Amino acid sequence: MKYEVLGASLYAYTGGKAFNPAQPTAVFIHGVLNDHSVWILQTRFFAHHGWNVLAIDLPGHCRSAGSPPVSVEAAADVVLALLDAAGLERAALIGHSFGALIALEAAARAPQRVSHLALLGVAYPLRVSAALLDASVSAPEKAIAMVNVFSHSMLAPPPSALGPGTWIYGASRALMRRVLASNTETNVFYTGFKACDSYADGETAMAKVQCPVLFVLGSADQMAPPKGAQSLLRLAPNARTAIVPAGHQMMVEAPEEVLAALKQLLT
């Protein structure tokens, strides 16, 4: 499904179900060099169990037109504008990594419009090393390999989420290459990393959130270790926390555990 959002076409995957205005809606927001497909194993469930699902491609990524957001704040504007375009008064926001910061900022800006907030693989501040920022421009293939090593708990996990024979590490690298190639005008790798690194309002935003909050953290996450979420957790004393046996790409490494955590929040 596509919506006109801030003057550009924005793609949202619906889980294979038509939009039903009588149902609640959950918006899923991906991280750097990802797209809507990283949520496939969670969105399909909710789409077939009483929820409208809008898993977006951020602007300038894959099926979405427009310029990639240069800041968390700009991306939050997109999410709130999507709610307007879809005619939604309220929605649950579920974000991973960069997407978690976006969801957090949107929930802080319009607390009355966010029914639930799930922050996966989140840390604050979400710093990116200068070496990785440089490599995202000068040697993106090397940077993609580096990020994937740190994003997975192991390079060859046993047959799991996607079935025997699936190489999760290789699939993630292929996805990142595809997302990078989808925009020939702007380096969405660098733009996304820089937005994460520059975001300075996480604690202020967390203090403004009014809805139920869930943190889903990977026990083996090297990109955003669980301890990196503590500054936000301190400001959300009633939040739930789920620690899943996975690295940063927890949606594909531990899909059942991630789904179980989200079900506790949304059902």
PDB file of C-alpha atoms in Angstrom:
ATOM      1  CA  MET A   1       0.000   0.000   0.000  1.00  0.00           C
ATOM      2  CA  LYS A   2       1.229   3.503  -0.777  1.00  0.00           C
ATOM      3  CA  TYR A   3       0.373   6.800   0.891  1.00  0.00           C
ATOM      4  CA  GLU A   4       1.145  10.356  -0.082  1.00  0.00           C
ATOM      5  CA  VAL A   5       3.216  11.614   2.855  1.00  0.00           C
ATOM      6  CA  LEU A   6       4.839  15.047   2.956  1.00  0.00           C
ATOM      7  CA  GLY A   7       4.712  15.309  -0.810  1.00  0.00           C
ATOM      8  CA  ALA A   8       6.158  11.894  -1.641  1.00  0.00           C
ATOM      9  CA  SER A   9       4.912   8.334  -2.033  1.00  0.00           C
ATOM     10  CA  LEU A  10       5.520   6.187   1.069  1.00  0.00           C
ATOM     11  CA  TYR A  11       5.253   2.393   0.888  1.00  0.00           C
ATOM     12  CA  ALA A  12       3.779   0.345   3.726  1.00  0.00           C
ATOM     13  CA  TYR A  13       3.533  -3.453   3.760  1.00  0.00           C
ATOM     14  CA  THR A  14       0.200  -4.608   5.194  1.00  0.00           C
ATOM     15  CA  GLY A  15       0.914  -8.258   5.952  1.00  0.00           C
ATOM     16  CA  GLY A  16      -1.265  -9.410   3.075  1.00  0.00           C
ATOM     17  CA  LYS A  17      -4.511  -8.116   4.588  1.00  0.00           C
ATOM     18  CA  ALA A  18      -6.742  -5.241   3.532  1.00  0.00           C
ATOM     19  CA  PHE A  19      -6.934  -2.260   5.869  1.00  0.00           C
ATOM     20  CA  ASN A  20      -9.865  -2.546   8.290  1.00  0.00           C
ATOM     21  CA  PRO A  21     -10.802   0.749   9.978  1.00  0.00           C
ATOM     22  CA  ALA A  22     -12.484  -1.161  12.811  1.00  0.00           C
ATOM     23  CA  GLN A  23      -9.154  -2.673  13.911  1.00  0.00           C
ATOM     24  CA  PRO A  24      -6.219  -1.100  15.771  1.00  0.00           C
ATOM     25  CA  THR A  25      -3.114  -0.314  13.733  1.00  0.00           C
ATOM     26  CA  ALA A  26       0.576  -0.986  14.337  1.00  0.00           C
ATOM     27  CA  VAL A  27       3.292   0.891  12.452  1.00  0.00           C
ATOM     28  CA  PHE A  28       6.634  -0.923  12.113  1.00  0.00           C
ATOM     29  CA  ILE A  29       9.771   1.176  11.497  1.00  0.00           C
ATOM     30  CA  HIS A  30      13.023  -0.378  10.288  1.00  0.00           C
ATOM     31  CA  GLY A  31      16.622   0.585  11.017  1.00  0.00           C
ATOM     32  CA  VAL A  32      19.588   1.697   8.919  1.00  0.00           C
ATOM     33  CA  LEU A  33      19.985  -0.077   5.552  1.00  0.00           C
ATOM     34  CA  ASN A  34      16.896  -2.177   6.176  1.00  0.00           C
ATOM     35  CA  ASP A  35      13.379  -2.060   4.792  1.00  0.00           C
ATOM     36  CA  HIS A  36       9.914  -3.342   5.669  1.00  0.00           C
ATOM     37  CA  SER A  37      10.933  -6.954   5.012  1.00  0.00           C
ATOM     38  CA  VAL A  38      12.871  -7.298   8.277  1.00  0.00           C
ATOM     39  CA  TRP A  39       9.501  -7.424  10.063  1.00  0.00           C
ATOM     40  CA  ILE A  40       7.955 -10.102   7.852  1.00  0.00           C
ATOM     41  CA  LEU A  41       7.749 -12.797  10.533  1.00  0.00           C
ATOM     42  CA  GLN A  42       6.047 -10.498  13.050  1.00  0.00           C
ATOM     43  CA  THR A  43       3.819  -8.430  10.760  1.00  0.00           C
ATOM     44  CA  ARG A  44       2.200 -11.454   9.147  1.00  0.00           C
ATOM     45  CA  PHE A  45       1.052 -12.655  12.559  1.00  0.00           C
ATOM     46  CA  PHE A  46      -0.518  -9.389  13.646  1.00  0.00           C
ATOM     47  CA  ALA A  47      -2.111  -8.789  10.244  1.00  0.00           C
ATOM     48  CA  HIS A  48      -3.945 -12.103  10.646  1.00  0.00           C
ATOM     49  CA  HIS A  49      -4.805 -11.621  14.315  1.00  0.00           C
ATOM     50  CA  GLY A  50      -6.865  -8.469  14.579  1.00  0.00           C
ATOM     51  CA  TRP A  51      -4.412  -5.696  13.697  1.00  0.00           C
ATOM     52  CA  ASN A  52      -3.846  -3.460  10.729  1.00  0.00           C
ATOM     53  CA  VAL A  53      -0.144  -3.496   9.912  1.00  0.00           C
ATOM     54  CA  LEU A  54       1.835  -0.728   8.218  1.00  0.00           C
ATOM     55  CA  ALA A  55       5.488  -1.772   7.916  1.00  0.00           C
ATOM     56  CA  ILE A  56       7.048   1.151   6.109  1.00  0.00           C
ATOM     57  CA  ASP A  57      10.038   1.726   3.902  1.00  0.00           C
ATOM     58  CA  LEU A  58      11.490   5.005   5.147  1.00  0.00           C
ATOM     59  CA  PRO A  59      11.577   7.791   2.528  1.00  0.00           C
ATOM     60  CA  GLY A  60      14.294   7.292  -0.057  1.00  0.00           C
ATOM     61  CA  HIS A  61      14.506   3.581   0.735  1.00  0.00           C
ATOM     62  CA  CYS A  62      13.439   0.856  -1.718  1.00  0.00           C
ATOM     63  CA  ARG A  63       9.749   1.340  -2.576  1.00  0.00           C
ATOM     64  CA  SER A  64       9.373   4.764  -0.940  1.00  0.00           C
ATOM     65  CA  ALA A  65      10.127   7.959  -2.814  1.00  0.00           C
ATOM     66  CA  GLY A  66      11.363  11.233  -1.346  1.00  0.00           C
ATOM     67  CA  SER A  67      14.545  12.190   0.435  1.00  0.00           C
ATOM     68  CA  PRO A  68      15.936   9.983   3.206  1.00  0.00           C
ATOM     69  CA  PRO A  69      15.415  11.600   6.620  1.00  0.00           C
ATOM     70  CA  VAL A  70      18.598  13.302   7.781  1.00  0.00           C
ATOM     71  CA  SER A  71      17.618  13.216  11.446  1.00  0.00           C
ATOM     72  CA  VAL A  72      15.510  11.253  13.885  1.00  0.00           C
ATOM     73  CA  GLU A  73      13.275  14.291  14.201  1.00  0.00           C
ATOM     74  CA  ALA A  74      12.677  14.457  10.441  1.00  0.00           C
ATOM     75  CA  ALA A  75      11.822  10.761  10.356  1.00  0.00           C
ATOM     76  CA  ALA A  76       9.379  11.212  13.256  1.00  0.00           C
ATOM     77  CA  ASP A  77       7.630  13.885  11.188  1.00  0.00           C
ATOM     78  CA  VAL A  78       7.180  11.271   8.451  1.00  0.00           C
ATOM     79  CA  VAL A  79       5.618   8.757  10.848  1.00  0.00           C
ATOM     80  CA  LEU A  80       3.145  11.276  12.245  1.00  0.00           C
ATOM     81  CA  ALA A  81       2.296  12.467   8.734  1.00  0.00           C
ATOM     82  CA  LEU A  82       1.654   8.828   7.791  1.00  0.00           C
ATOM     83  CA  LEU A  83      -0.943   8.605  10.563  1.00  0.00           C
ATOM     84  CA  ASP A  84      -2.647  11.641   9.050  1.00  0.00           C
ATOM     85  CA  ALA A  85      -2.487  10.207   5.532  1.00  0.00           C
ATOM     86  CA  ALA A  86      -3.952   6.896   6.706  1.00  0.00           C
ATOM     87  CA  GLY A  87      -6.701   8.631   8.671  1.00  0.00           C
ATOM     88  CA  LEU A  88      -5.500   7.213  11.976  1.00  0.00           C
ATOM     89  CA  GLU A  89      -6.152   8.922  15.274  1.00  0.00           C
ATOM     90  CA  ARG A  90      -3.874   6.505  17.142  1.00  0.00           C
ATOM     91  CA  ALA A  91      -1.483   3.675  16.393  1.00  0.00           C
ATOM     92  CA  ALA A  92       1.080   1.474  18.081  1.00  0.00           C
ATOM     93  CA  LEU A  93       4.651   2.300  17.055  1.00  0.00           C
ATOM     94  CA  ILE A  94       7.233  -0.482  16.848  1.00  0.00           C
ATOM     95  CA  GLY A  95      10.786   0.428  15.876  1.00  0.00           C
ATOM     96  CA  HIS A  96      14.154  -1.278  15.605  1.00  0.00           C
ATOM     97  CA  SER A  97      17.485   0.521  16.186  1.00  0.00           C
ATOM     98  CA  PHE A  98      17.256   3.783  14.180  1.00  0.00           C
ATOM     99  CA  GLY A  99      13.560   2.982  13.877  1.00  0.00           C
ATOM    100  CA  ALA A 100      13.284   2.713  17.666  1.00  0.00           C
ATOM    101  CA  LEU A 101      14.625   6.240  18.067  1.00  0.00           C
ATOM    102  CA  ILE A 102      12.161   7.415  15.416  1.00  0.00           C
ATOM    103  CA  ALA A 103       9.253   5.730  17.204  1.00  0.00           C
ATOM    104  CA  LEU A 104      10.365   7.213  20.523  1.00  0.00           C
ATOM    105  CA  GLU A 105      10.559  10.732  19.109  1.00  0.00           C
ATOM    106  CA  ALA A 106       7.166  10.420  17.425  1.00  0.00           C
ATOM    107  CA  ALA A 107       5.580   9.144  20.655  1.00  0.00           C
ATOM    108  CA  ALA A 108       7.029  12.110  22.525  1.00  0.00           C
ATOM    109  CA  ARG A 109       5.826  14.650  19.970  1.00  0.00           C
ATOM    110  CA  ALA A 110       2.261  13.339  19.844  1.00  0.00           C
ATOM    111  CA  PRO A 111       1.668  11.188  22.937  1.00  0.00           C
ATOM    112  CA  GLN A 112      -2.088  11.213  22.450  1.00  0.00           C
ATOM    113  CA  ARG A 113      -1.686   9.512  19.071  1.00  0.00           C
ATOM    114  CA  VAL A 114       0.454   6.561  20.202  1.00  0.00           C
ATOM    115  CA  SER A 115      -1.304   3.663  21.924  1.00  0.00           C
ATOM    116  CA  HIS A 116       1.754   1.446  22.510  1.00  0.00           C
ATOM    117  CA  LEU A 117       5.498   1.857  22.008  1.00  0.00           C
ATOM    118  CA  ALA A 118       7.962  -0.989  21.381  1.00  0.00           C
ATOM    119  CA  LEU A 119      11.680  -0.215  21.202  1.00  0.00           C
ATOM    120  CA  LEU A 120      13.803  -3.054  19.811  1.00  0.00           C
ATOM    121  CA  GLY A 121      17.594  -3.041  19.751  1.00  0.00           C
ATOM    122  CA  VAL A 122      17.635   0.454  21.193  1.00  0.00           C
ATOM    123  CA  ALA A 123      20.406   2.315  22.978  1.00  0.00           C
ATOM    124  CA  TYR A 124      20.793   5.941  23.924  1.00  0.00           C
ATOM    125  CA  PRO A 125      22.911   7.635  22.913  1.00  0.00           C
ATOM    126  CA  LEU A 126      23.211   5.477  19.795  1.00  0.00           C
ATOM    127  CA  ARG A 127      26.735   6.412  18.816  1.00  0.00           C
ATOM    128  CA  VAL A 128      28.381   5.339  15.575  1.00  0.00           C
ATOM    129  CA  SER A 129      32.176   5.269  15.396  1.00  0.00           C
ATOM    130  CA  ALA A 130      33.930   7.726  13.103  1.00  0.00           C
ATOM    131  CA  ALA A 131      35.589   4.798  11.339  1.00  0.00           C
ATOM    132  CA  LEU A 132      32.228   3.232  10.509  1.00  0.00           C
ATOM    133  CA  LEU A 133      30.759   6.551   9.392  1.00  0.00           C
ATOM    134  CA  ASP A 134      33.728   7.061   7.073  1.00  0.00           C
ATOM    135  CA  ALA A 135      33.552   3.502   5.761  1.00  0.00           C
ATOM    136  CA  SER A 136      29.843   3.860   4.972  1.00  0.00           C
ATOM    137  CA  VAL A 137      30.923   6.390   2.326  1.00  0.00           C
ATOM    138  CA  SER A 138      34.435   5.343   1.282  1.00  0.00           C
ATOM    139  CA  ALA A 139      34.058   1.551   1.506  1.00  0.00           C
ATOM    140  CA  PRO A 140      30.365   0.662   1.892  1.00  0.00           C
ATOM    141  CA  GLU A 141      30.849  -3.032   1.117  1.00  0.00           C
ATOM    142  CA  LYS A 142      33.437  -3.274   3.884  1.00  0.00           C
ATOM    143  CA  ALA A 143      31.130  -1.360   6.223  1.00  0.00           C
ATOM    144  CA  ILE A 144      28.221  -3.685   5.420  1.00  0.00           C
ATOM    145  CA  ALA A 145      30.374  -6.695   6.283  1.00  0.00           C
ATOM    146  CA  MET A 146      31.494  -5.024   9.508  1.00  0.00           C
ATOM    147  CA  VAL A 147      27.956  -4.154  10.579  1.00  0.00           C
ATOM    148  CA  ASN A 148      26.699  -7.657   9.883  1.00  0.00           C
ATOM    149  CA  VAL A 149      29.416  -9.258  11.979  1.00  0.00           C
ATOM    150  CA  PHE A 150      28.383  -7.087  14.917  1.00  0.00           C
ATOM    151  CA  SER A 151      24.641  -7.437  14.236  1.00  0.00           C
ATOM    152  CA  HIS A 152      24.417 -11.215  14.566  1.00  0.00           C
ATOM    153  CA  SER A 153      25.114 -13.383  17.579  1.00  0.00           C
ATOM    154  CA  MET A 154      26.834 -15.942  15.344  1.00  0.00           C
ATOM    155  CA  LEU A 155      27.691 -16.171  11.668  1.00  0.00           C
ATOM    156  CA  ALA A 156      26.079 -19.570  11.099  1.00  0.00           C
ATOM    157  CA  PRO A 157      23.252 -20.137  13.581  1.00  0.00           C
ATOM    158  CA  PRO A 158      21.508 -23.512  13.606  1.00  0.00           C
ATOM    159  CA  PRO A 159      18.373 -23.937  11.467  1.00  0.00           C
ATOM    160  CA  SER A 160      15.903 -21.527  12.949  1.00  0.00           C
ATOM    161  CA  ALA A 161      13.463 -18.819  11.995  1.00  0.00           C
ATOM    162  CA  LEU A 162      13.512 -19.042   8.252  1.00  0.00           C
ATOM    163  CA  GLY A 163      13.970 -22.788   8.013  1.00  0.00           C
ATOM    164  CA  PRO A 164      16.844 -25.202   7.385  1.00  0.00           C
ATOM    165  CA  GLY A 165      19.345 -24.012   4.824  1.00  0.00           C
ATOM    166  CA  THR A 166      18.796 -20.316   5.434  1.00  0.00           C
ATOM    167  CA  TRP A 167      21.950 -18.273   5.981  1.00  0.00           C
ATOM    168  CA  ILE A 168      20.717 -15.321   8.015  1.00  0.00           C
ATOM    169  CA  TYR A 169      24.055 -13.498   7.902  1.00  0.00           C
ATOM    170  CA  GLY A 170      24.260 -13.738   4.115  1.00  0.00           C
ATOM    171  CA  ALA A 171      20.629 -12.714   3.686  1.00  0.00           C
ATOM    172  CA  SER A 172      21.175  -9.625   5.822  1.00  0.00           C
ATOM    173  CA  ARG A 173      24.203  -8.600   3.767  1.00  0.00           C
ATOM    174  CA  ALA A 174      22.210  -9.022   0.566  1.00  0.00           C
ATOM    175  CA  LEU A 175      19.377  -6.919   1.968  1.00  0.00           C
ATOM    176  CA  MET A 176      21.732  -4.108   2.958  1.00  0.00           C
ATOM    177  CA  ARG A 177      23.322  -4.098  -0.496  1.00  0.00           C
ATOM    178  CA  ARG A 178      19.886  -3.907  -2.092  1.00  0.00           C
ATOM    179  CA  VAL A 179      18.728  -1.053   0.142  1.00  0.00           C
ATOM    180  CA  LEU A 180      21.932   0.902  -0.508  1.00  0.00           C
ATOM    181  CA  ALA A 181      21.545   0.422  -4.267  1.00  0.00           C
ATOM    182  CA  SER A 182      17.902   1.521  -4.172  1.00  0.00           C
ATOM    183  CA  ASN A 183      18.912   5.177  -3.851  1.00  0.00           C
ATOM    184  CA  THR A 184      21.465   6.395  -6.377  1.00  0.00           C
ATOM    185  CA  GLU A 185      21.309  10.029  -5.261  1.00  0.00           C
ATOM    186  CA  THR A 186      21.835   9.784  -1.504  1.00  0.00           C
ATOM    187  CA  ASN A 187      23.928   7.392   0.566  1.00  0.00           C
ATOM    188  CA  VAL A 188      21.231   6.088   2.907  1.00  0.00           C
ATOM    189  CA  PHE A 189      23.873   4.132   4.836  1.00  0.00           C
ATOM    190  CA  TYR A 190      25.716   7.273   5.909  1.00  0.00           C
ATOM    191  CA  THR A 191      22.549   9.351   6.282  1.00  0.00           C
ATOM    192  CA  GLY A 192      20.953   6.839   8.640  1.00  0.00           C
ATOM    193  CA  PHE A 193      24.068   6.303  10.728  1.00  0.00           C
ATOM    194  CA  LYS A 194      24.641  10.042  11.018  1.00  0.00           C
ATOM    195  CA  ALA A 195      21.051  10.565  12.165  1.00  0.00           C
ATOM    196  CA  CYS A 196      21.507   7.940  14.895  1.00  0.00           C
ATOM    197  CA  ASP A 197      24.816   9.401  16.000  1.00  0.00           C
ATOM    198  CA  SER A 198      23.435  12.953  16.125  1.00  0.00           C
ATOM    199  CA  TYR A 199      20.233  12.312  18.050  1.00  0.00           C
ATOM    200  CA  ALA A 200      20.461  14.113  21.388  1.00  0.00           C
ATOM    201  CA  ASP A 201      16.898  14.183  22.729  1.00  0.00           C
ATOM    202  CA  GLY A 202      16.277  10.591  23.757  1.00  0.00           C
ATOM    203  CA  GLU A 203      15.909  11.194  27.475  1.00  0.00           C
ATOM    204  CA  THR A 204      13.744  14.267  26.948  1.00  0.00           C
ATOM    205  CA  ALA A 205      11.546  12.270  24.592  1.00  0.00           C
ATOM    206  CA  MET A 206      11.248   9.280  26.931  1.00  0.00           C
ATOM    207  CA  ALA A 207      10.007  11.524  29.725  1.00  0.00           C
ATOM    208  CA  LYS A 208       7.117  12.673  27.518  1.00  0.00           C
ATOM    209  CA  VAL A 209       5.857   9.227  26.522  1.00  0.00           C
ATOM    210  CA  GLN A 210       2.464   8.389  28.022  1.00  0.00           C
ATOM    211  CA  CYS A 211       1.622   4.962  26.585  1.00  0.00           C
ATOM    212  CA  PRO A 212       2.722   1.446  27.625  1.00  0.00           C
ATOM    213  CA  VAL A 213       6.353   0.849  26.632  1.00  0.00           C
ATOM    214  CA  LEU A 214       8.217  -2.355  25.792  1.00  0.00           C
ATOM    215  CA  PHE A 215      11.984  -2.712  25.424  1.00  0.00           C
ATOM    216  CA  VAL A 216      13.141  -5.774  23.469  1.00  0.00           C
ATOM    217  CA  LEU A 217      16.896  -6.199  23.878  1.00  0.00           C
ATOM    218  CA  GLY A 218      19.260  -8.805  22.492  1.00  0.00           C
ATOM    219  CA  SER A 219      21.394 -10.623  25.045  1.00  0.00           C
ATOM    220  CA  ALA A 220      24.224 -10.810  22.476  1.00  0.00           C
ATOM    221  CA  ASP A 221      23.647  -7.411  20.840  1.00  0.00           C
ATOM    222  CA  GLN A 222      26.994  -5.739  20.151  1.00  0.00           C
ATOM    223  CA  MET A 223      25.554  -2.785  18.220  1.00  0.00           C
ATOM    224  CA  ALA A 224      23.189  -1.735  21.009  1.00  0.00           C
ATOM    225  CA  PRO A 225      24.028  -3.737  24.140  1.00  0.00           C
ATOM    226  CA  PRO A 226      21.259  -3.992  26.750  1.00  0.00           C
ATOM    227  CA  LYS A 227      23.195  -1.729  29.113  1.00  0.00           C
ATOM    228  CA  GLY A 228      22.914   0.994  26.480  1.00  0.00           C
ATOM    229  CA  ALA A 229      19.176   1.233  27.089  1.00  0.00           C
ATOM    230  CA  GLN A 230      19.489   1.952  30.799  1.00  0.00           C
ATOM    231  CA  SER A 231      19.271   5.739  30.477  1.00  0.00           C
ATOM    232  CA  LEU A 232      15.888   5.347  28.794  1.00  0.00           C
ATOM    233  CA  LEU A 233      14.694   2.593  31.112  1.00  0.00           C
ATOM    234  CA  ARG A 234      15.291   4.815  34.129  1.00  0.00           C
ATOM    235  CA  LEU A 235      12.774   7.270  32.692  1.00  0.00           C
ATOM    236  CA  ALA A 236      10.206   4.554  31.974  1.00  0.00           C
ATOM    237  CA  PRO A 237       9.801   2.836  35.347  1.00  0.00           C
ATOM    238  CA  ASN A 238       6.665   0.941  34.301  1.00  0.00           C
ATOM    239  CA  ALA A 239       8.056  -0.306  31.007  1.00  0.00           C
ATOM    240  CA  ARG A 240       8.318  -3.997  30.272  1.00  0.00           C
ATOM    241  CA  THR A 241      11.656  -5.449  29.229  1.00  0.00           C
ATOM    242  CA  ALA A 242      12.193  -8.630  27.233  1.00  0.00           C
ATOM    243  CA  ILE A 243      15.710 -10.008  26.775  1.00  0.00           C
ATOM    244  CA  VAL A 244      15.855 -12.297  23.751  1.00  0.00           C
ATOM    245  CA  PRO A 245      18.679 -14.724  22.818  1.00  0.00           C
ATOM    246  CA  ALA A 246      19.943 -12.844  19.780  1.00  0.00           C
ATOM    247  CA  GLY A 247      22.153 -10.127  18.420  1.00  0.00           C
ATOM    248  CA  HIS A 248      21.051  -6.806  16.961  1.00  0.00           C
ATOM    249  CA  GLN A 249      19.060  -8.388  14.103  1.00  0.00           C
ATOM    250  CA  MET A 250      16.762 -10.037  16.615  1.00  0.00           C
ATOM    251  CA  MET A 251      13.677 -10.070  14.382  1.00  0.00           C
ATOM    252  CA  VAL A 252      15.261 -12.773  12.214  1.00  0.00           C
ATOM    253  CA  GLU A 253      17.550 -14.423  14.774  1.00  0.00           C
ATOM    254  CA  ALA A 254      14.856 -14.865  17.421  1.00  0.00           C
ATOM    255  CA  PRO A 255      11.541 -14.230  15.642  1.00  0.00           C
ATOM    256  CA  GLU A 256       9.396 -16.303  17.979  1.00  0.00           C
ATOM    257  CA  GLU A 257      10.793 -14.638  21.085  1.00  0.00           C
ATOM    258  CA  VAL A 258      10.368 -11.178  19.556  1.00  0.00           C
ATOM    259  CA  LEU A 259       6.821 -12.027  18.527  1.00  0.00           C
ATOM    260  CA  ALA A 260       6.012 -13.323  22.004  1.00  0.00           C
ATOM    261  CA  ALA A 261       7.225 -10.066  23.541  1.00  0.00           C
ATOM    262  CA  LEU A 262       5.191  -7.968  21.104  1.00  0.00           C
ATOM    263  CA  LYS A 263       2.099 -10.107  21.736  1.00  0.00           C
ATOM    264  CA  GLN A 264       2.368  -9.366  25.451  1.00  0.00           C
ATOM    265  CA  LEU A 265       2.336  -5.652  24.663  1.00  0.00           C
ATOM    266  CA  LEU A 266      -0.371  -5.629  22.003  1.00  0.00           C
ATOM    267  CA  THR A 267      -2.772  -8.378  23.048  1.00  0.00           C
TER     268      THR A 267
END
